[in-house]
Coordinates of C-alpha atoms and ligand atoms in Angstrom, one line a residue:
X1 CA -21.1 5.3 -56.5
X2 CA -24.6 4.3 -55.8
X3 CA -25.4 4.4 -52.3
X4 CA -28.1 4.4 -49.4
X5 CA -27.8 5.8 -46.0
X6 CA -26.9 3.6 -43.4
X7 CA -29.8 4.5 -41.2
X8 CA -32.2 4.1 -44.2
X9 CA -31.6 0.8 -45.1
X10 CA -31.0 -0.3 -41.4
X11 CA -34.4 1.2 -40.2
X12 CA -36.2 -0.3 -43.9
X13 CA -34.8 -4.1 -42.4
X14 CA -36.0 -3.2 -38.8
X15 CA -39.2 -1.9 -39.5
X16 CA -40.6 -2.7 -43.0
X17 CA -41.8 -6.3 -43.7
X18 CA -39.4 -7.7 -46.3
X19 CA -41.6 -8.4 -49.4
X20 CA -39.2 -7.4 -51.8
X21 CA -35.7 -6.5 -52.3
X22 CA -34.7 -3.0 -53.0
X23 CA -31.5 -1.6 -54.9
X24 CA -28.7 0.7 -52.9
X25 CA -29.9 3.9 -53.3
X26 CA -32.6 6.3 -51.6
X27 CA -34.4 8.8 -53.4
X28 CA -35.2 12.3 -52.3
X29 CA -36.0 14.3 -55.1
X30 CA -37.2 14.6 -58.7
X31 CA -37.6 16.9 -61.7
X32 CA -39.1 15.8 -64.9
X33 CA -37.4 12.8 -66.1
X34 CA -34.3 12.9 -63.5
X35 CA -34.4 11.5 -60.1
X36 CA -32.1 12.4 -57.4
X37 CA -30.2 10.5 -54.2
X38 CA -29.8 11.5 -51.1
X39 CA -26.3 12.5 -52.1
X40 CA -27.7 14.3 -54.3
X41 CA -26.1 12.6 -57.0
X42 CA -28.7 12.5 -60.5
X43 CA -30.4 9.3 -62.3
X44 CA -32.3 9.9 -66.1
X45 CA -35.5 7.6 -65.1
X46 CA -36.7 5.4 -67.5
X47 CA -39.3 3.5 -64.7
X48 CA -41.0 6.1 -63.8
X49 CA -42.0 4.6 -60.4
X50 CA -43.4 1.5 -62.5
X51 CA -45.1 2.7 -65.3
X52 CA -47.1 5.8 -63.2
X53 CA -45.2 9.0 -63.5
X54 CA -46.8 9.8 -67.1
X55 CA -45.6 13.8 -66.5
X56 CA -42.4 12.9 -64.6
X57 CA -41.5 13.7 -61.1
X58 CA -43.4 16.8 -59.5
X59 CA -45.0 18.4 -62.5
X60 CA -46.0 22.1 -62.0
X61 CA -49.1 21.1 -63.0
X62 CA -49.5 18.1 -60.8
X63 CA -48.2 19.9 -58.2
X64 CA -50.4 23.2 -58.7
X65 CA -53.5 21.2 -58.5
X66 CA -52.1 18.4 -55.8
X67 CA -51.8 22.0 -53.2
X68 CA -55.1 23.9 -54.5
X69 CA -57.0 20.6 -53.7
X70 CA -55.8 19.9 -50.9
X71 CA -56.4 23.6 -49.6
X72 CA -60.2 22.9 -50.8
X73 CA -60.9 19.5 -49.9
X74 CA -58.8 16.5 -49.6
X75 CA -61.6 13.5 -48.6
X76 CA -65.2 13.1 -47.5
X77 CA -66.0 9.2 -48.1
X78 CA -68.3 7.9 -51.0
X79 CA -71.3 9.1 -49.1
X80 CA -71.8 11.9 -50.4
X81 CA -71.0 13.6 -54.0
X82 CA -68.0 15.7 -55.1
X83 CA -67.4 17.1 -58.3
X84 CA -63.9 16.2 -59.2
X85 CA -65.1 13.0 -59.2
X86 CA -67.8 13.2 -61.4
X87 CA -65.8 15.0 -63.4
X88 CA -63.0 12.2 -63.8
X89 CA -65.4 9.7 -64.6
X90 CA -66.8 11.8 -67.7
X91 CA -63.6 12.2 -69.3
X92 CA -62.4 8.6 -68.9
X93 CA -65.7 7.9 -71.1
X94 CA -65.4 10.6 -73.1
X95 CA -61.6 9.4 -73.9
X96 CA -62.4 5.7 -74.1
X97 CA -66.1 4.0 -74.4
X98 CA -69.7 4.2 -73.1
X99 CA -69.2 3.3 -69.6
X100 CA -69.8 4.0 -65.9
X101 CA -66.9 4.5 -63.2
X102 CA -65.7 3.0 -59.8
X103 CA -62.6 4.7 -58.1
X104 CA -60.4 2.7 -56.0
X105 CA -56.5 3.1 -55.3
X106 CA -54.6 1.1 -57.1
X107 CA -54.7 -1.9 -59.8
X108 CA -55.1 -4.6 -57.9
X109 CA -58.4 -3.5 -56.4
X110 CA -59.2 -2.2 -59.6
X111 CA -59.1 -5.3 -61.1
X112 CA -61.2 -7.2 -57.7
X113 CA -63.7 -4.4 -58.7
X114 CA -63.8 -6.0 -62.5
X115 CA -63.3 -9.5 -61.0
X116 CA -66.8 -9.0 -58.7
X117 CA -68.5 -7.2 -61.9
X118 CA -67.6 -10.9 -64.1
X119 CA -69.3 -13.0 -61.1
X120 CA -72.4 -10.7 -60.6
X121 CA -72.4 -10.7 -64.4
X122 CA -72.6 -14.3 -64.2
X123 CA -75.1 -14.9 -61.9
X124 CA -77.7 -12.8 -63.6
X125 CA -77.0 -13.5 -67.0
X126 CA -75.4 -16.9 -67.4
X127 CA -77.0 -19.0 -64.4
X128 CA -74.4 -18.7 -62.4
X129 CA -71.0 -18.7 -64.3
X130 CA -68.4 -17.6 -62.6
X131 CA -65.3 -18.7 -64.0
X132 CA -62.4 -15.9 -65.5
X133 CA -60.2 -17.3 -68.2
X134 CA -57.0 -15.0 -67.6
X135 CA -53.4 -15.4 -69.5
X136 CA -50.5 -18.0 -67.7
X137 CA -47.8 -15.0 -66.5
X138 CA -50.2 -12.3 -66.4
X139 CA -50.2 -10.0 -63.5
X140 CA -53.2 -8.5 -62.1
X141 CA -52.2 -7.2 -58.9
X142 CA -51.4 -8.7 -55.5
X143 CA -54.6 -9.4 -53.5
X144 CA -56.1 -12.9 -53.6
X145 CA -58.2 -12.7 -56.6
X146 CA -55.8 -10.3 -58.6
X147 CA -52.9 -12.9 -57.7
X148 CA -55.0 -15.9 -58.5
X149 CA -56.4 -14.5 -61.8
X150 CA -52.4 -13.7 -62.6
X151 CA -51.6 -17.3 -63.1
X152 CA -48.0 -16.5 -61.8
X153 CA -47.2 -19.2 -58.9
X154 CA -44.3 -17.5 -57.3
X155 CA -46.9 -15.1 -56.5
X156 CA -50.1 -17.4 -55.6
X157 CA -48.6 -20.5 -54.6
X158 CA -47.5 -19.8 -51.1
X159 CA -51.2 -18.0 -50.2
X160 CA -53.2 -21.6 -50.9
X161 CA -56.1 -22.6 -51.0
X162 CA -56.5 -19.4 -53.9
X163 CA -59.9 -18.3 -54.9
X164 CA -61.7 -21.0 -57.2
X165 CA -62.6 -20.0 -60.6
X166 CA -59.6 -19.0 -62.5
X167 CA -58.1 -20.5 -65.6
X168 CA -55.7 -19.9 -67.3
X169 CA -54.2 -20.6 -70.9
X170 CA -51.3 -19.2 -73.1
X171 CA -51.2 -15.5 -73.9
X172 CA -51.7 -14.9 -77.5
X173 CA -53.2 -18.2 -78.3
X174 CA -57.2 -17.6 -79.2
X175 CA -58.1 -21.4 -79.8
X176 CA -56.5 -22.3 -76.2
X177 CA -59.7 -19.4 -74.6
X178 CA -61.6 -21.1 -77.5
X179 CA -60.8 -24.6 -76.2
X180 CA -61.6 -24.2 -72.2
X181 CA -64.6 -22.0 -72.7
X182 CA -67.3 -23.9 -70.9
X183 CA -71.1 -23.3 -69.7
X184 CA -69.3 -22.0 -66.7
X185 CA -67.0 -19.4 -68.6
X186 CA -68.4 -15.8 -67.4
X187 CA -65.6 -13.5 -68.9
X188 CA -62.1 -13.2 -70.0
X189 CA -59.6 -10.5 -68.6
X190 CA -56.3 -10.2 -70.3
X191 CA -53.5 -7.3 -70.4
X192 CA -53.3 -5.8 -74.1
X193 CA -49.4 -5.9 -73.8
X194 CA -48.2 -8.1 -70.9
X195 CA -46.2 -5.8 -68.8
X196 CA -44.5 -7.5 -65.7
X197 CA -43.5 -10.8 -67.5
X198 CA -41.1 -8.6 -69.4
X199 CA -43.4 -6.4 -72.2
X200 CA -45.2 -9.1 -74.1
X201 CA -47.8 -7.5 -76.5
X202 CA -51.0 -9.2 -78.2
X203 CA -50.2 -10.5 -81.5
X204 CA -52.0 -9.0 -84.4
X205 CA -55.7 -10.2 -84.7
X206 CA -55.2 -11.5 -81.1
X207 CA -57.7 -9.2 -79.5
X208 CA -60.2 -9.1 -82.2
X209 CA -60.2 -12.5 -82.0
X210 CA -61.2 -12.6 -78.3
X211 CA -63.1 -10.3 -78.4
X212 CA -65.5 -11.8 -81.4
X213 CA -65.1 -14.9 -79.3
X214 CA -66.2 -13.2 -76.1
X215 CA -69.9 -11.7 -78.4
X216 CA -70.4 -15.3 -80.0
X217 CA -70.6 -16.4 -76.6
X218 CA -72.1 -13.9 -74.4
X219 CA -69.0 -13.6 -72.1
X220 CA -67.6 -10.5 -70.9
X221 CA -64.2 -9.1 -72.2
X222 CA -62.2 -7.3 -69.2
X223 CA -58.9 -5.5 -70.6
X224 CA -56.4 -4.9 -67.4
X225 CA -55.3 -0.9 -69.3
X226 CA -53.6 -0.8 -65.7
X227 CA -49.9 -0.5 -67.3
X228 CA -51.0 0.2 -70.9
X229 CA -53.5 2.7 -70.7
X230 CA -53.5 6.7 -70.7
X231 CA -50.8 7.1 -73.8
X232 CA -48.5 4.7 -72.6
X233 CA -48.1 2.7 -75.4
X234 CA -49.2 5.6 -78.0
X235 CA -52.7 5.6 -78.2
X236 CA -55.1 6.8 -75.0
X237 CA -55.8 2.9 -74.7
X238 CA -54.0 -0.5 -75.8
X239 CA -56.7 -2.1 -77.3
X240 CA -57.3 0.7 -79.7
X241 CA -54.1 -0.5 -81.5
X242 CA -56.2 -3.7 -81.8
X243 CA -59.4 -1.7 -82.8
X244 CA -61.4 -3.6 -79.7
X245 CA -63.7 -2.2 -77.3
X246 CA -63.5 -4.5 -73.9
X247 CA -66.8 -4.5 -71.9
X248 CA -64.7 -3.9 -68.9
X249 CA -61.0 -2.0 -68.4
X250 CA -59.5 -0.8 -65.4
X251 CA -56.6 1.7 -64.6
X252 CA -54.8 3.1 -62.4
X253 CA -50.8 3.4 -62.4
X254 CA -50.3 6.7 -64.4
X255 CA -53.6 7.7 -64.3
X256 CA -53.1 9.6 -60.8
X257 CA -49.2 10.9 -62.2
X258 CA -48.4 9.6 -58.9
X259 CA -50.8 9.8 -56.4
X260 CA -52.7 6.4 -55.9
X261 CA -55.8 6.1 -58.2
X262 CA -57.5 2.7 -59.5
X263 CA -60.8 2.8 -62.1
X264 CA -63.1 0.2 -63.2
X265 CA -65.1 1.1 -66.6
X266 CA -68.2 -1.2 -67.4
X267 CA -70.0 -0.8 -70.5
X268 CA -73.6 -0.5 -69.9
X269 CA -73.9 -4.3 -70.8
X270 CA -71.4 -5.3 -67.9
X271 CA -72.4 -2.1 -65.4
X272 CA -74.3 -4.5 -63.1
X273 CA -73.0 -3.0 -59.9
X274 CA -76.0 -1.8 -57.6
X275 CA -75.9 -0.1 -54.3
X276 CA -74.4 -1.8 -51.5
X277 CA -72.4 -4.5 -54.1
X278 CA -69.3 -3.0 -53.5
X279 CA -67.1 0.4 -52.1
X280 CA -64.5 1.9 -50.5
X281 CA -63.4 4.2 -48.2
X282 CA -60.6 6.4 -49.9
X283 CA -62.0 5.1 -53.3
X284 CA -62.3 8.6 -55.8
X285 CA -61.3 10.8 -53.4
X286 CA -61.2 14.6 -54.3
X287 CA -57.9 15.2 -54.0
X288 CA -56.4 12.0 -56.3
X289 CA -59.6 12.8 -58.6
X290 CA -58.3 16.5 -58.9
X291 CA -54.6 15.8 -59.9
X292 CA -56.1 12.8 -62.0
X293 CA -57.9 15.2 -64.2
X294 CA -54.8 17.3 -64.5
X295 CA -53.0 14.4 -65.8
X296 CA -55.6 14.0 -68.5
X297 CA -55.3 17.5 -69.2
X298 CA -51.7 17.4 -69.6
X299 CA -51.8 14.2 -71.8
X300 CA -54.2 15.7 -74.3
X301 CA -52.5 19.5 -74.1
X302 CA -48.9 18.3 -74.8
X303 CA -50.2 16.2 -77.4
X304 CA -48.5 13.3 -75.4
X305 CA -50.2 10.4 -76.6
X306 CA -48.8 10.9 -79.9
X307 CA -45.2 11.8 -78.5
X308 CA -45.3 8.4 -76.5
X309 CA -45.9 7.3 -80.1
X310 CA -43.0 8.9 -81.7
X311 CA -40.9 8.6 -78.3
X312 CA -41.6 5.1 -78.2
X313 CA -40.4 4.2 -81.9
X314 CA -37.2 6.3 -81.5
X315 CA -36.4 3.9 -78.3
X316 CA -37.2 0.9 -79.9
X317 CA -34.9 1.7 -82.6
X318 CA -31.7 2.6 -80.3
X319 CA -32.3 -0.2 -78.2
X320 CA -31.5 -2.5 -81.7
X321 CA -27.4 -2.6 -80.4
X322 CA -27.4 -3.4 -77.2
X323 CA -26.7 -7.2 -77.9
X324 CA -30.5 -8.3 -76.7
X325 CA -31.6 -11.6 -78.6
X326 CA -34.9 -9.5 -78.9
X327 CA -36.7 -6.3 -78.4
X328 CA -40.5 -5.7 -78.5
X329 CA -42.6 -3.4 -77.1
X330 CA -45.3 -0.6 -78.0
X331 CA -44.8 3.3 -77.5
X332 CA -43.1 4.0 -74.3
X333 CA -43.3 0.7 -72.9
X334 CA -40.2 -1.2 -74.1
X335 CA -38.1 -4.3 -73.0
X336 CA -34.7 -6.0 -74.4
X337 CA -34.4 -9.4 -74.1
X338 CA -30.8 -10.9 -73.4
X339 CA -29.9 -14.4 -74.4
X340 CA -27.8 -14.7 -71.3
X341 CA -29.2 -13.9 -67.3
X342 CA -27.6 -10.7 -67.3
X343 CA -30.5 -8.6 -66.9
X344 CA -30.1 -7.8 -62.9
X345 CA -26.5 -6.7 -63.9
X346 CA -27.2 -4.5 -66.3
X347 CA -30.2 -3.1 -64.4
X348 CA -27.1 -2.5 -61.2
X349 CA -24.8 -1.3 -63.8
X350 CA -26.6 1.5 -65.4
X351 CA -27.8 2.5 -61.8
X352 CA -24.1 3.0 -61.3
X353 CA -24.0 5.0 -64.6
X354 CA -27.1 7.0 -63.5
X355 CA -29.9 5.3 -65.3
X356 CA -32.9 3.6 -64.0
X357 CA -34.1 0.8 -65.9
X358 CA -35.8 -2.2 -64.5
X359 CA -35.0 -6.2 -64.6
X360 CA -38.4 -8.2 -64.4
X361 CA -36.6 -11.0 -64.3
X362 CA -32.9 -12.8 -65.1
X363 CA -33.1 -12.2 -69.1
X364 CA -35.7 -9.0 -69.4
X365 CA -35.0 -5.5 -68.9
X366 CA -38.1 -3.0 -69.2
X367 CA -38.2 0.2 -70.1
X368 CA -41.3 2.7 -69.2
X369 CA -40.3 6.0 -69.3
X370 CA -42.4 9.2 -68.5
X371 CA -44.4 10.7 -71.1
X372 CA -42.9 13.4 -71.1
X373 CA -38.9 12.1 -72.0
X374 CA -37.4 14.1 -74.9
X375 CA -35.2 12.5 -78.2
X376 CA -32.0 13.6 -76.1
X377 CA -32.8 12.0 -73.0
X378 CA -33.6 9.1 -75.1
X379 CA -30.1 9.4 -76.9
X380 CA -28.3 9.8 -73.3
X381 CA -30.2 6.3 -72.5
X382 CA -28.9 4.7 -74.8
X383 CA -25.8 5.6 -74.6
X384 CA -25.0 4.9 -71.0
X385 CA -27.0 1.6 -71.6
X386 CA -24.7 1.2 -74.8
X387 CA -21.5 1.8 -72.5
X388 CA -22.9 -1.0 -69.9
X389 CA -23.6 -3.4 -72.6
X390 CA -19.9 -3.3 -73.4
Ligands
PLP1 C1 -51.3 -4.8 -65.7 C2 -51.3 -4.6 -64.2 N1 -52.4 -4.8 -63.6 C3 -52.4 -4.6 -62.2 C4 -51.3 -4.2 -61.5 C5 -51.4 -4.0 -60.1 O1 -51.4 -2.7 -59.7 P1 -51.1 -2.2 -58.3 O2 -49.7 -2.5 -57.9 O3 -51.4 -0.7 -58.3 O4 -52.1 -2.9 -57.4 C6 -50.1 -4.0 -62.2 C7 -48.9 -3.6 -61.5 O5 -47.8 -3.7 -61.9 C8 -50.1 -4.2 -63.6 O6 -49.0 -4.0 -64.3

């Protein structure tokens, strides 16, 4: 059995705000691709902490250059230059387009970063446009503008009056951006494969679409690579698949292996930022710069990118007979659809088994494993998912 300490969950109630509920069990350790409880009791984790832990839990890597940072030099601010990164910021370019860096720490403000970039855009370039068209049941992150430019109302509605400026149409439908494009449209900012609504990628010609669209009439295209990007779905970036280049992406999620990390690219034509327009404190630290460049060294050395490929298809294929009305996905991001709301069980039942898999809602189970998961762990998957499924 599953379970979490009594103190644990009793101090969580007393002490943590309550903005989300949290299954019976409490973590204290992890290798690789296994977690384990506090009684020390093992899980094969195919969440990897929501899509972050690209090398697994504690890495040597990660770890070796988490400790020799943070004997050199953990943070000095954004006043002054460190090399890391510098350093970060040239490899991300060198891995993806012709583009400039900001480092935040996490998605959301990654994508505020992009969001701020669209309205400063606008106001030199298209008198003033300001207004993002974003996909209904995306998720950009959970400040105001990231929440408002989701389109999700569970998540916006209770936080009115939201940020004007936002609007949103169906996700994979090109004519419906074609059709509310106005003189005030300054960008559009979609996720190459929808990952919180339960694993939704663009369809074919999709992007390229948008993204011809977006040059016909000198709007920005913002790609949220927060989920996608780094390997995830079997190429370094999502939109490669779709043979696009956006004008702005942003990361973060596995990008740190852990440790918090957003990034903001802007093409030259969108890189509008100038000093004083934006910051922050913790932003590109040297210690989350440090173990990001170790991730990207990894990636690349383990030839992961193409194993998140391979990985990915092996997955899809023995997720086929679990009795979901559908499965989609791309590389190591996965989902199975059921036809009835049994997803929350079957997420509690293979947490039972020893299996960590993730219900984003009553009918969607996704799958995001680390990188780093081998063709066995993916066979144990599926078999305790296969005993669960009955
Ligand atoms: C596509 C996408 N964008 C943004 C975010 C927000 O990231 P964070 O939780 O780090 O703010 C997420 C998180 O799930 C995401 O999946």
């Amino acid at each position: 059995m599953t379970k979490v300490t009594q103190s644990t969950s009793e101090l969580a109630d007393k002490y943590l705000m309550q903005t989300g509920r949290r299954l019976p069990v409490t973590f204290v350790r992890g290798r690789g691709c296994v977690v384990y409880d506090d009684s020390g009791r093992q899980y094969l984790d195919l969440v990897a902490g929501i899509a972050v832990n690209l090398l697994g839990h504690s890495h040597p890597d990660v770890v070796a250059a988490l400790s020799r940072q943070a004997a050199e030099l953990i943070h000095t601010s954004n006043l002054y230059f460190t090399q890391p990164q510098v350093e970060l910021a040239k490899r991300l370019v060198e891995l993806s387009f012709p583009a400039r860096a900001f480092f935040s720490n996490s998605g959301a403000e990654a994508n505020e970063a992009a969001i701020k970039i669209a309205r400063k855009w606008g106001a030199k370039n298209r008198d003033g446009a300001f207004e993002i068209i974003t996909a209904t049941g995306s998720f950009h992150g959970r400040t105001l503008a990231a929440v408002t430019a989701g389109g999700q109302h569970k998540y916006s509605d209770p936080f009115k009056p939201l940020p004007p400026g936002f609007v949103h149409v169906d996700f994979n439908d090109a004519a419906a951006i074609e059709a509310v494009t106005t003189d005030k449209t300054v960008a559009v900012m979609l996720e190459p494969v929808m990952g919180e609504i339960g694993v939704i990628p663009a369809a074919p010609g999709y992007l390229k679409r948008v993204r011809e669209w977006c040059d016909r009439n000198d709007l920005l295209l913002i790609l949220d690579e927060v989920q996608t990007g780094l390997g995830r779905t079997g190429r370094w970036f999502a939109h490669q698949h779709a043979g696009v280049t956006p004008d702005v992406m942003t990361l973060a999620k596995g990008l740190g292996g852990g440790v918090p990390i957003g990034a903001t690219l802007a093409n030259p034509r969108a890189d509008v930022f100038e000093p004083g327009d934006h910051g922050s404190t913790f932003g590109g630290n040297p210690l989350s710069c440090a173990v990001a460049l170790t991730v990207l060294q990894v990636v690349e050395r383990d030839g992961l990118v193409g194993h998140a490929a391979e990985l990915g298809e092996l997955l899809h294929a023995s997720i086929q007979d679990l009795g979901a009305r559908q499965t989609r996905g791309l590389g190591l991001m996965q989902a199975l659809e059921f036809e009835e709301p049994k997803a929350k069980p079957f997420q509690n039942a293979c947490l039972e088994s020893g299996l960590i898999v993730n219900a984003v809602d009553d009918h969607t189970v996704r799958l995001v494993p680390p990188l780093i998961i081998t063709a066995e762990q993916v066979d144990q998957a599926h078999e305790l998912m296969r005993r669960v499924a009955g």
